[in-house]
CSV table of C-alpha atoms in Angstrom, one decimal:
chain,number,residue,atom,x,y,z
A,14,MET,CA,12.9,-5.2,20.3
A,15,PRO,CA,11.2,-7.3,18.1
A,16,LEU,CA,7.4,-6.7,17.9
A,17,LEU,CA,6.9,-10.8,17.6
A,18,SER,CA,8.7,-13.3,19.5
A,19,LEU,CA,7.4,-17.1,18.9
A,20,SER,CA,7.8,-20.5,18.4
A,21,ASN,CA,4.8,-22.1,16.7
A,22,TYR,CA,1.8,-21.4,14.8
A,23,LYS,CA,-0.4,-21.2,18.1
A,24,CYS,CA,1.7,-18.8,19.9
A,25,PHE,CA,2.2,-17.0,16.7
A,26,TRP,CA,-1.6,-16.1,15.8
A,27,GLY,CA,-2.2,-15.4,19.4
A,28,THR,CA,0.4,-12.7,19.8
A,29,LEU,CA,-0.6,-11.4,16.9
A,30,SER,CA,-4.4,-11.1,18.1
A,31,ALA,CA,-3.0,-9.9,21.4
A,32,LEU,CA,-1.1,-7.2,19.5
A,33,PHE,CA,-4.2,-6.3,17.8
A,34,THR,CA,-6.2,-5.7,20.6
A,35,LEU,CA,-3.7,-3.5,22.7
A,36,SER,CA,-3.3,-1.1,19.8
A,37,PHE,CA,-6.7,-1.0,18.2
A,38,ILE,CA,-8.4,0.0,22.4
A,39,PHE,CA,-5.4,2.4,22.6
A,40,ILE,CA,-6.3,3.9,19.2
A,41,ALA,CA,-10.0,3.9,19.9
A,42,ASN,CA,-9.4,5.6,23.4
A,43,SER,CA,-7.3,7.9,22.2
A,44,THR,CA,-9.7,8.9,19.1
A,45,THR,CA,-12.5,9.1,21.1
A,46,LEU,CA,-11.0,11.8,23.1
A,47,GLN,CA,-10.9,14.4,20.2
A,48,THR,CA,-13.8,17.3,19.2
A,49,GLN,CA,-15.6,17.3,16.3
A,50,THR,CA,-13.7,20.2,14.3
A,51,THR,CA,-15.7,22.2,11.5
A,52,PRO,CA,-14.8,21.7,8.2
A,53,LYS,CA,-13.6,24.9,6.5
A,54,PRO,CA,-15.6,25.9,3.3
A,55,CYS,CA,-14.5,24.1,-0.4
A,56,ASN,CA,-14.5,26.8,-2.1
A,57,ASN,CA,-11.3,25.9,-4.7
A,58,PRO,CA,-10.2,22.5,-4.3
A,59,TYR,CA,-8.6,22.5,-7.7
A,60,LYS,CA,-6.5,25.4,-6.3
A,61,GLU,CA,-5.8,23.7,-3.3
A,62,LEU,CA,-4.2,20.2,-5.2
A,63,ASN,CA,-2.4,22.7,-7.8
A,64,LEU,CA,-4.3,21.4,-10.3
A,65,ILE,CA,-5.9,23.0,-13.3
A,66,LEU,CA,-8.9,21.4,-15.1
A,67,ASN,CA,-8.8,21.0,-18.5
A,68,PRO,CA,-11.6,21.1,-20.6
A,69,ASN,CA,-11.2,17.3,-21.9
A,70,GLY,CA,-11.1,16.4,-18.3
A,71,THR,CA,-7.5,15.7,-17.7
A,72,VAL,CA,-5.7,17.7,-15.3
A,73,SER,CA,-2.4,20.1,-15.9
A,74,ARG,CA,-0.5,19.2,-12.8
A,75,GLN,CA,1.7,22.6,-11.7
A,76,ASN,CA,4.1,21.6,-9.3
A,77,LYS,CA,6.2,18.1,-10.6
A,78,PRO,CA,7.8,16.4,-7.8
A,79,PRO,CA,11.4,15.5,-7.6
A,80,GLN,CA,12.5,12.6,-9.1
A,81,SER,CA,15.4,10.8,-8.9
A,82,PRO,CA,17.0,7.9,-11.3
A,83,PRO,CA,17.9,4.1,-11.0
A,84,SER,CA,21.4,3.1,-10.0
A,85,PRO,CA,22.3,-0.1,-11.5
A,86,ASP,CA,26.1,0.0,-11.2
A,87,PRO,CA,27.5,-2.4,-9.1
A,88,THR,CA,30.8,-0.7,-8.8
A,89,LEU,CA,29.1,2.0,-7.2
A,90,PRO,CA,29.1,2.3,-3.5
A,91,ASN,CA,25.6,2.1,-3.0
A,92,LEU,CA,23.8,0.1,0.1
A,93,VAL,CA,21.4,-1.0,-2.8
A,94,LEU,CA,21.1,-1.4,-6.7
A,95,SER,CA,18.2,-0.2,-8.7
A,96,LYS,CA,17.1,-0.3,-12.5
A,97,ASP,CA,13.9,-0.2,-14.4
A,98,LEU,CA,12.3,-2.6,-16.5
A,99,THR,CA,9.5,-2.3,-18.8
A,100,ILE,CA,6.3,-3.8,-18.1
A,101,ASN,CA,3.5,-2.1,-20.9
A,102,GLN,CA,5.5,-0.1,-23.4
A,103,SER,CA,1.9,1.1,-24.6
A,104,LYS,CA,0.7,2.0,-21.1
A,105,GLY,CA,3.4,3.3,-20.2
A,106,THR,CA,4.2,0.8,-17.0
A,107,TRP,CA,7.3,0.1,-15.5
A,108,ALA,CA,9.3,-1.3,-11.8
A,109,ARG,CA,11.9,-0.1,-10.6
A,110,ILE,CA,13.5,-3.0,-9.0
A,111,TYR,CA,16.0,-2.8,-5.7
A,112,LEU,CA,18.1,-5.1,-4.7
A,113,PRO,CA,20.4,-4.7,-1.4
A,114,ARG,CA,23.7,-4.9,-2.1
A,115,LYS,CA,24.4,-7.1,1.0
A,116,SER,CA,22.5,-10.1,-1.2
A,117,LEU,CA,25.1,-10.1,-3.8
A,118,ASP,CA,27.5,-12.6,-1.7
A,119,GLN,CA,24.3,-14.6,-0.2
A,120,ASN,CA,23.5,-18.2,-1.2
A,121,TYR,CA,19.8,-17.8,-0.3
A,122,LYS,CA,16.7,-15.6,-2.1
A,123,LEU,CA,14.9,-13.0,-0.7
A,124,PRO,CA,11.2,-11.9,-0.3
A,125,LEU,CA,9.9,-10.1,-2.9
A,126,ILE,CA,7.4,-6.7,-2.1
A,127,VAL,CA,5.5,-5.5,-5.0
A,128,PHE,CA,5.3,-1.6,-3.8
A,129,PHE,CA,2.1,1.1,-5.2
A,130,HIS,CA,3.3,4.4,-4.2
A,131,GLY,CA,0.7,6.7,-2.5
A,132,GLY,CA,-0.8,10.2,-4.2
A,133,GLY,CA,-4.4,9.9,-4.5
A,134,PHE,CA,-4.3,7.9,-7.5
A,135,ILE,CA,-3.4,11.5,-8.9
A,136,PHE,CA,0.2,12.5,-8.6
A,137,GLN,CA,3.6,11.0,-8.1
A,138,SER,CA,5.5,8.2,-9.9
A,139,ALA,CA,7.9,5.4,-8.7
A,140,ALA,CA,10.7,7.7,-9.8
A,141,SER,CA,9.5,10.5,-7.5
A,142,THR,CA,12.6,11.2,-4.7
A,143,ILE,CA,10.3,10.5,-1.8
A,144,PHE,CA,9.4,7.1,-2.9
A,145,HIS,CA,12.3,6.4,-4.5
A,146,GLU,CA,14.2,6.8,-1.2
A,147,PHE,CA,11.5,5.0,0.9
A,148,CYS,CA,12.2,2.3,-1.1
A,149,PHE,CA,15.9,2.2,-1.0
A,150,ASN,CA,15.7,2.0,2.8
A,151,MET,CA,13.0,-0.6,3.1
A,152,ALA,CA,15.3,-2.8,0.9
A,153,ASN,CA,18.3,-2.2,2.6
A,154,ASP,CA,16.5,-2.5,6.1
A,155,VAL,CA,14.0,-5.4,5.4
A,156,VAL,CA,16.4,-7.2,3.3
A,157,ALA,CA,13.9,-7.7,0.7
A,158,VAL,CA,14.0,-7.3,-3.4
A,159,ILE,CA,11.6,-4.0,-3.8
A,160,ALA,CA,9.3,-3.7,-7.1
A,161,SER,CA,7.9,-0.4,-7.4
A,162,ILE,CA,5.2,0.1,-9.8
A,163,GLU,CA,4.4,2.9,-12.3
A,164,TYR,CA,0.7,2.6,-12.7
A,165,ARG,CA,-1.3,5.2,-15.1
A,166,LEU,CA,-2.3,8.0,-12.7
A,167,ALA,CA,-6.4,9.4,-12.6
A,168,PRO,CA,-8.2,11.2,-14.3
A,169,GLU,CA,-6.7,10.8,-17.4
A,170,HIS,CA,-7.0,7.2,-16.8
A,171,ARG,CA,-9.6,6.4,-13.7
A,172,LEU,CA,-10.0,3.5,-11.7
A,173,PRO,CA,-9.7,0.3,-12.2
A,174,ALA,CA,-6.9,1.0,-14.6
A,175,ALA,CA,-4.7,1.6,-11.9
A,176,TYR,CA,-5.7,-2.0,-10.5
A,177,ASP,CA,-5.5,-3.8,-13.9
A,178,ASP,CA,-2.0,-2.2,-13.8
A,179,ALA,CA,-1.2,-3.6,-10.6
A,180,VAL,CA,-2.3,-7.3,-11.8
A,181,GLU,CA,-1.2,-7.3,-15.0
A,182,ALA,CA,2.2,-6.4,-13.0
A,183,LEU,CA,2.3,-9.1,-10.8
A,184,HIS,CA,1.7,-11.4,-13.8
A,185,TRP,CA,4.7,-10.0,-15.0
A,186,ILE,CA,7.0,-10.6,-12.5
A,187,ARG,CA,5.9,-14.1,-12.4
A,188,THR,CA,6.5,-14.8,-15.4
A,189,ASN,CA,9.5,-12.6,-16.1
A,190,HIS,CA,12.7,-15.0,-16.8
A,191,GLY,CA,15.0,-12.9,-18.4
A,192,ASP,CA,15.9,-10.3,-15.5
A,193,SER,CA,18.5,-11.8,-13.5
A,194,TRP,CA,17.6,-9.7,-10.3
A,195,LEU,CA,14.4,-11.6,-10.5
A,196,THR,CA,15.2,-15.0,-11.2
A,197,LYS,CA,18.1,-15.2,-9.2
A,198,TYR,CA,17.5,-13.7,-5.8
A,199,VAL,CA,14.0,-13.2,-5.4
A,200,ASP,CA,11.8,-16.4,-3.6
A,201,TYR,CA,8.3,-16.5,-5.1
A,202,SER,CA,7.1,-18.6,-2.3
A,203,ASN,CA,7.5,-15.5,-0.3
A,204,VAL,CA,6.1,-12.4,-2.3
A,205,PHE,CA,3.5,-9.6,-0.5
A,206,LEU,CA,1.6,-6.9,-2.3
A,207,MET,CA,1.9,-3.7,-0.5
A,208,GLY,CA,1.2,0.1,-1.2
A,209,SER,CA,0.7,3.3,1.3
A,210,SER,CA,-2.3,5.5,1.2
A,211,ALA,CA,-3.7,5.1,-2.4
A,212,GLY,CA,-1.3,2.4,-3.1
A,213,GLY,CA,-2.5,0.3,-0.3
A,214,ASN,CA,-6.1,0.9,-2.0
A,215,ILE,CA,-4.6,-0.8,-5.0
A,216,ALA,CA,-2.9,-3.3,-3.2
A,217,TYR,CA,-6.0,-3.9,-1.5
A,218,ASN,CA,-8.0,-4.0,-4.7
A,219,ALA,CA,-5.5,-5.7,-6.5
A,220,GLY,CA,-4.9,-8.5,-4.3
A,221,LEU,CA,-8.9,-9.1,-4.3
A,222,ARG,CA,-8.7,-9.0,-8.2
A,223,VAL,CA,-6.0,-11.9,-8.0
A,224,ALA,CA,-7.5,-13.7,-5.6
A,225,ALA,CA,-10.7,-14.3,-7.5
A,226,THR,CA,-9.1,-15.5,-10.6
A,227,ASN,CA,-7.9,-19.0,-12.0
A,228,ASP,CA,-4.5,-17.7,-12.6
A,229,GLN,CA,-1.5,-19.1,-11.0
A,230,ASP,CA,-0.7,-15.4,-9.6
A,231,TYR,CA,-2.3,-15.9,-6.5
A,232,LYS,CA,0.0,-18.9,-5.6
A,233,ILE,CA,3.1,-16.9,-5.2
A,234,ILE,CA,1.3,-14.1,-3.1
A,235,LYS,CA,2.4,-14.6,1.0
A,236,GLY,CA,0.0,-11.4,2.4
A,237,LEU,CA,-0.8,-7.8,1.6
A,238,ILE,CA,0.5,-4.6,3.5
A,239,LEU,CA,-1.9,-1.8,3.7
A,240,VAL,CA,-0.1,1.2,5.0
A,241,GLN,CA,-2.3,3.8,5.8
A,242,PRO,CA,-4.8,2.6,3.1
A,243,PHE,CA,-6.8,5.1,1.5
A,244,PHE,CA,-10.5,4.2,1.7
A,245,GLY,CA,-13.5,6.5,1.5
A,246,GLY,CA,-17.2,6.5,1.9
A,247,THR,CA,-20.3,8.9,1.8
A,248,HIS,CA,-20.7,9.1,5.7
A,249,ARG,CA,-18.4,10.6,7.5
A,250,THR,CA,-16.4,8.7,10.4
A,251,GLY,CA,-15.8,10.2,13.4
A,252,SER,CA,-12.2,10.4,13.1
A,253,GLU,CA,-12.9,12.2,9.4
A,254,LEU,CA,-15.1,14.8,11.3
A,255,ARG,CA,-12.3,15.3,14.5
A,256,LEU,CA,-9.6,15.8,11.4
A,257,ALA,CA,-11.5,17.6,8.9
A,258,ASN,CA,-9.0,20.0,8.0
A,259,SER,CA,-5.8,18.2,8.5
A,260,PRO,CA,-2.9,20.0,6.7
A,261,TYR,CA,-2.1,16.6,5.3
A,262,LEU,CA,-5.5,15.1,4.1
A,263,SER,CA,-8.5,17.3,4.5
A,264,LEU,CA,-11.7,16.6,3.5
A,265,CYS,CA,-11.8,19.2,0.8
A,266,THR,CA,-8.8,17.2,-0.7
A,267,ASN,CA,-10.2,13.5,0.3
A,268,ASP,CA,-13.4,14.5,-1.7
A,269,MET,CA,-11.8,16.2,-4.5
A,270,LEU,CA,-9.4,13.2,-5.3
A,271,TRP,CA,-12.2,10.4,-5.4
A,272,LYS,CA,-13.6,12.6,-7.5
A,273,LEU,CA,-11.0,12.5,-10.2
A,274,SER,CA,-10.2,9.3,-9.6
A,275,LEU,CA,-13.6,6.7,-9.2
A,276,PRO,CA,-15.6,6.2,-12.3
A,277,VAL,CA,-17.9,8.8,-14.0
A,278,GLY,CA,-21.0,8.7,-12.0
A,279,VAL,CA,-20.5,6.6,-9.3
A,280,ASN,CA,-20.1,8.1,-5.4
A,281,ARG,CA,-17.9,7.4,-2.5
A,282,ASP,CA,-20.0,4.0,-1.9
A,283,HIS,CA,-18.5,2.5,-4.5
A,284,LYS,CA,-16.3,-1.0,-4.1
A,285,TYR,CA,-13.6,0.4,-5.0
A,286,CYS,CA,-13.5,3.4,-2.3
A,287,ASN,CA,-15.7,2.0,0.4
A,288,PRO,CA,-14.8,-1.5,1.4
A,289,MET,CA,-17.4,-2.0,3.5
A,290,VAL,CA,-19.9,-2.1,1.3
A,291,ARG,CA,-21.2,-5.4,0.0
A,292,ASP,CA,-19.1,-5.1,-3.4
A,293,GLY,CA,-16.2,-4.4,-1.6
A,294,PHE,CA,-15.4,-6.8,0.7
A,295,GLU,CA,-16.9,-9.9,-1.2
A,296,GLY,CA,-13.8,-11.4,-1.9
A,297,LEU,CA,-12.1,-11.6,1.1
A,298,GLU,CA,-13.6,-15.4,2.0
A,299,LYS,CA,-11.0,-16.2,-0.7
A,300,ILE,CA,-8.1,-14.4,0.8
A,301,GLU,CA,-9.3,-16.2,4.2
A,302,ARG,CA,-9.3,-19.7,2.1
A,303,LEU,CA,-5.7,-18.5,0.0
A,304,LYS,CA,-4.0,-18.3,3.8
A,305,TRP,CA,-2.9,-14.8,2.8
A,306,TRP,CA,-1.7,-12.4,5.7
A,307,VAL,CA,-2.5,-9.6,6.0
A,308,LEU,CA,-1.3,-6.1,7.9
A,309,VAL,CA,-2.9,-3.0,7.9
A,310,THR,CA,-1.3,0.2,10.2
A,311,GLY,CA,-2.4,3.6,11.0
A,312,CYS,CA,-2.3,6.3,13.3
A,313,SER,CA,-4.9,8.1,15.2
A,314,GLY,CA,-3.6,11.4,13.5
A,315,ASP,CA,-4.9,10.6,9.8
A,316,PRO,CA,-8.5,11.2,8.7
A,317,LEU,CA,-9.0,7.8,7.6
A,318,VAL,CA,-8.0,5.9,10.6
A,319,ASP,CA,-11.7,4.4,11.9
A,320,ARG,CA,-11.5,3.6,8.4
A,321,GLN,CA,-9.1,1.5,8.6
A,322,MET,CA,-9.4,-0.3,11.9
A,323,GLU,CA,-13.5,-1.0,10.6
A,324,LEU,CA,-11.2,-2.8,7.7
A,325,VAL,CA,-9.4,-4.9,10.1
A,326,LYS,CA,-12.4,-5.6,12.4
A,327,LEU,CA,-14.4,-6.8,9.2
A,328,MET,CA,-11.5,-8.9,8.4
A,329,LYS,CA,-11.3,-10.3,11.2
A,330,LYS,CA,-14.8,-11.6,10.8
A,331,LYS,CA,-14.2,-13.3,7.8
A,332,ARG,CA,-11.3,-14.8,9.7
A,333,VAL,CA,-8.9,-13.5,7.4
A,334,LYS,CA,-5.1,-13.7,9.3
A,335,VAL,CA,-4.9,-9.8,9.8
A,336,VAL,CA,-3.3,-7.6,12.0
A,337,GLY,CA,-3.6,-4.0,13.0
A,338,HIS,CA,-0.3,-1.9,13.8
A,339,PHE,CA,-2.1,1.3,14.6
A,340,THR,CA,0.1,4.2,16.6
A,341,ALA,CA,-0.9,7.4,18.3
A,342,GLY,CA,-0.6,10.7,16.9
A,343,ASP,CA,1.5,11.1,13.8
A,344,TYR,CA,-0.4,12.3,10.6
A,345,HIS,CA,-1.6,10.8,7.2
A,346,GLY,CA,1.7,10.0,5.2
A,347,VAL,CA,4.2,10.3,8.0
A,348,GLN,CA,6.3,7.7,7.1
A,349,ASP,CA,7.0,9.5,3.5
A,350,LYS,CA,8.1,12.6,5.8
A,351,ASP,CA,10.0,11.0,8.6
A,352,PRO,CA,12.8,9.1,8.3
A,353,LEU,CA,12.5,7.6,12.1
A,354,LYS,CA,8.8,6.9,11.0
A,355,ALA,CA,9.6,4.8,8.2
A,356,LYS,CA,12.5,3.3,10.1
A,357,GLN,CA,10.2,2.1,12.4
A,358,LEU,CA,8.0,0.7,10.0
A,359,TYR,CA,10.6,-1.1,8.3
A,360,GLY,CA,11.1,-2.6,11.6
A,361,VAL,CA,7.8,-3.9,11.9
A,362,LEU,CA,7.7,-5.5,8.1
A,363,LYS,CA,11.0,-7.1,8.8
A,364,SER,CA,9.5,-8.7,11.6
A,365,LEU,CA,5.9,-9.8,10.6
A,366,ILE,CA,7.7,-11.5,7.3
A,367,SER,CA,10.7,-13.0,9.0
A,368,LYS,CA,8.4,-14.6,11.8
A,369,LEU,CA,5.5,-15.9,9.2
A,370,PRO,CA,5.2,-19.7,9.3
A,371,SER,CA,6.9,-21.2,5.8
A,372,ASP,CA,4.0,-23.1,5.5
A,373,ASP,CA,0.3,-23.2,7.0
């Protein structure tokens, strides 16, 4: 059953608002029932993350996740073709482009989702198998072109390096006239910035940066898709305390990821981390004026869910066209590990993208 059914803009926005209200109440009630947990001592966060801190401030990553190569050959029986394109050789950034095979025989162009992977700003790659499979299946199910961006990692390249790479990637996509997949199959009026976890944070902050510039890049963006976005702050939220020892994202891990990725000398109330501080949301007025749509997803089993819902409430207050899609249970990163949850997310994305008005 489709997430949304509507015939005009007023019905559309009313339906989205109702869906948000219901999901918000549902999650708010479910999290209220949880009890506070005493955080376990954070004795050796580097060991917990399988990292070795080097004297020069870099880290040695002990367990490199498996990676998958692209598959650009159309003679192979793959549902989705993929290839890697260099963005900035000096920075080591590139994009893996995913093209649904079914689009090869179609005459219409497809939405483009510019995707930023998760990993706490420290781990993973656009080539990581977990995100390769996620983007492969998303391209096939949503029927969209996906550009998964390889950005620089912290602490070797602390924030805002990843934001800089994201903005540069969007500009590269808009001005790249030499790649046939992009020029032939992408509808440049239907582009979304999307990320999961830390990638959701990147999509949000890159969106704010693009919206604040006079560059033409902002004109191609239709909206932002923030999947369990990774935000923080010095004040602990209720969900962070209730899920302090989550095996998927403990407070100890959470704090260390921010310590390694934020600029040296700042705390978690910096605007890169906490969107509720004034510097963190001052660009929302521009997003509202540009009439971008924003989807924020989360679940009650994620320690960050309270922050995600606070962001949705703030966006609504700023009159941003935002949809909050929250579910009960699950955990941080569930869509990366559970194919069924990923497929459900693809259904939400496809329904939302297909129902957005072509012009406002």
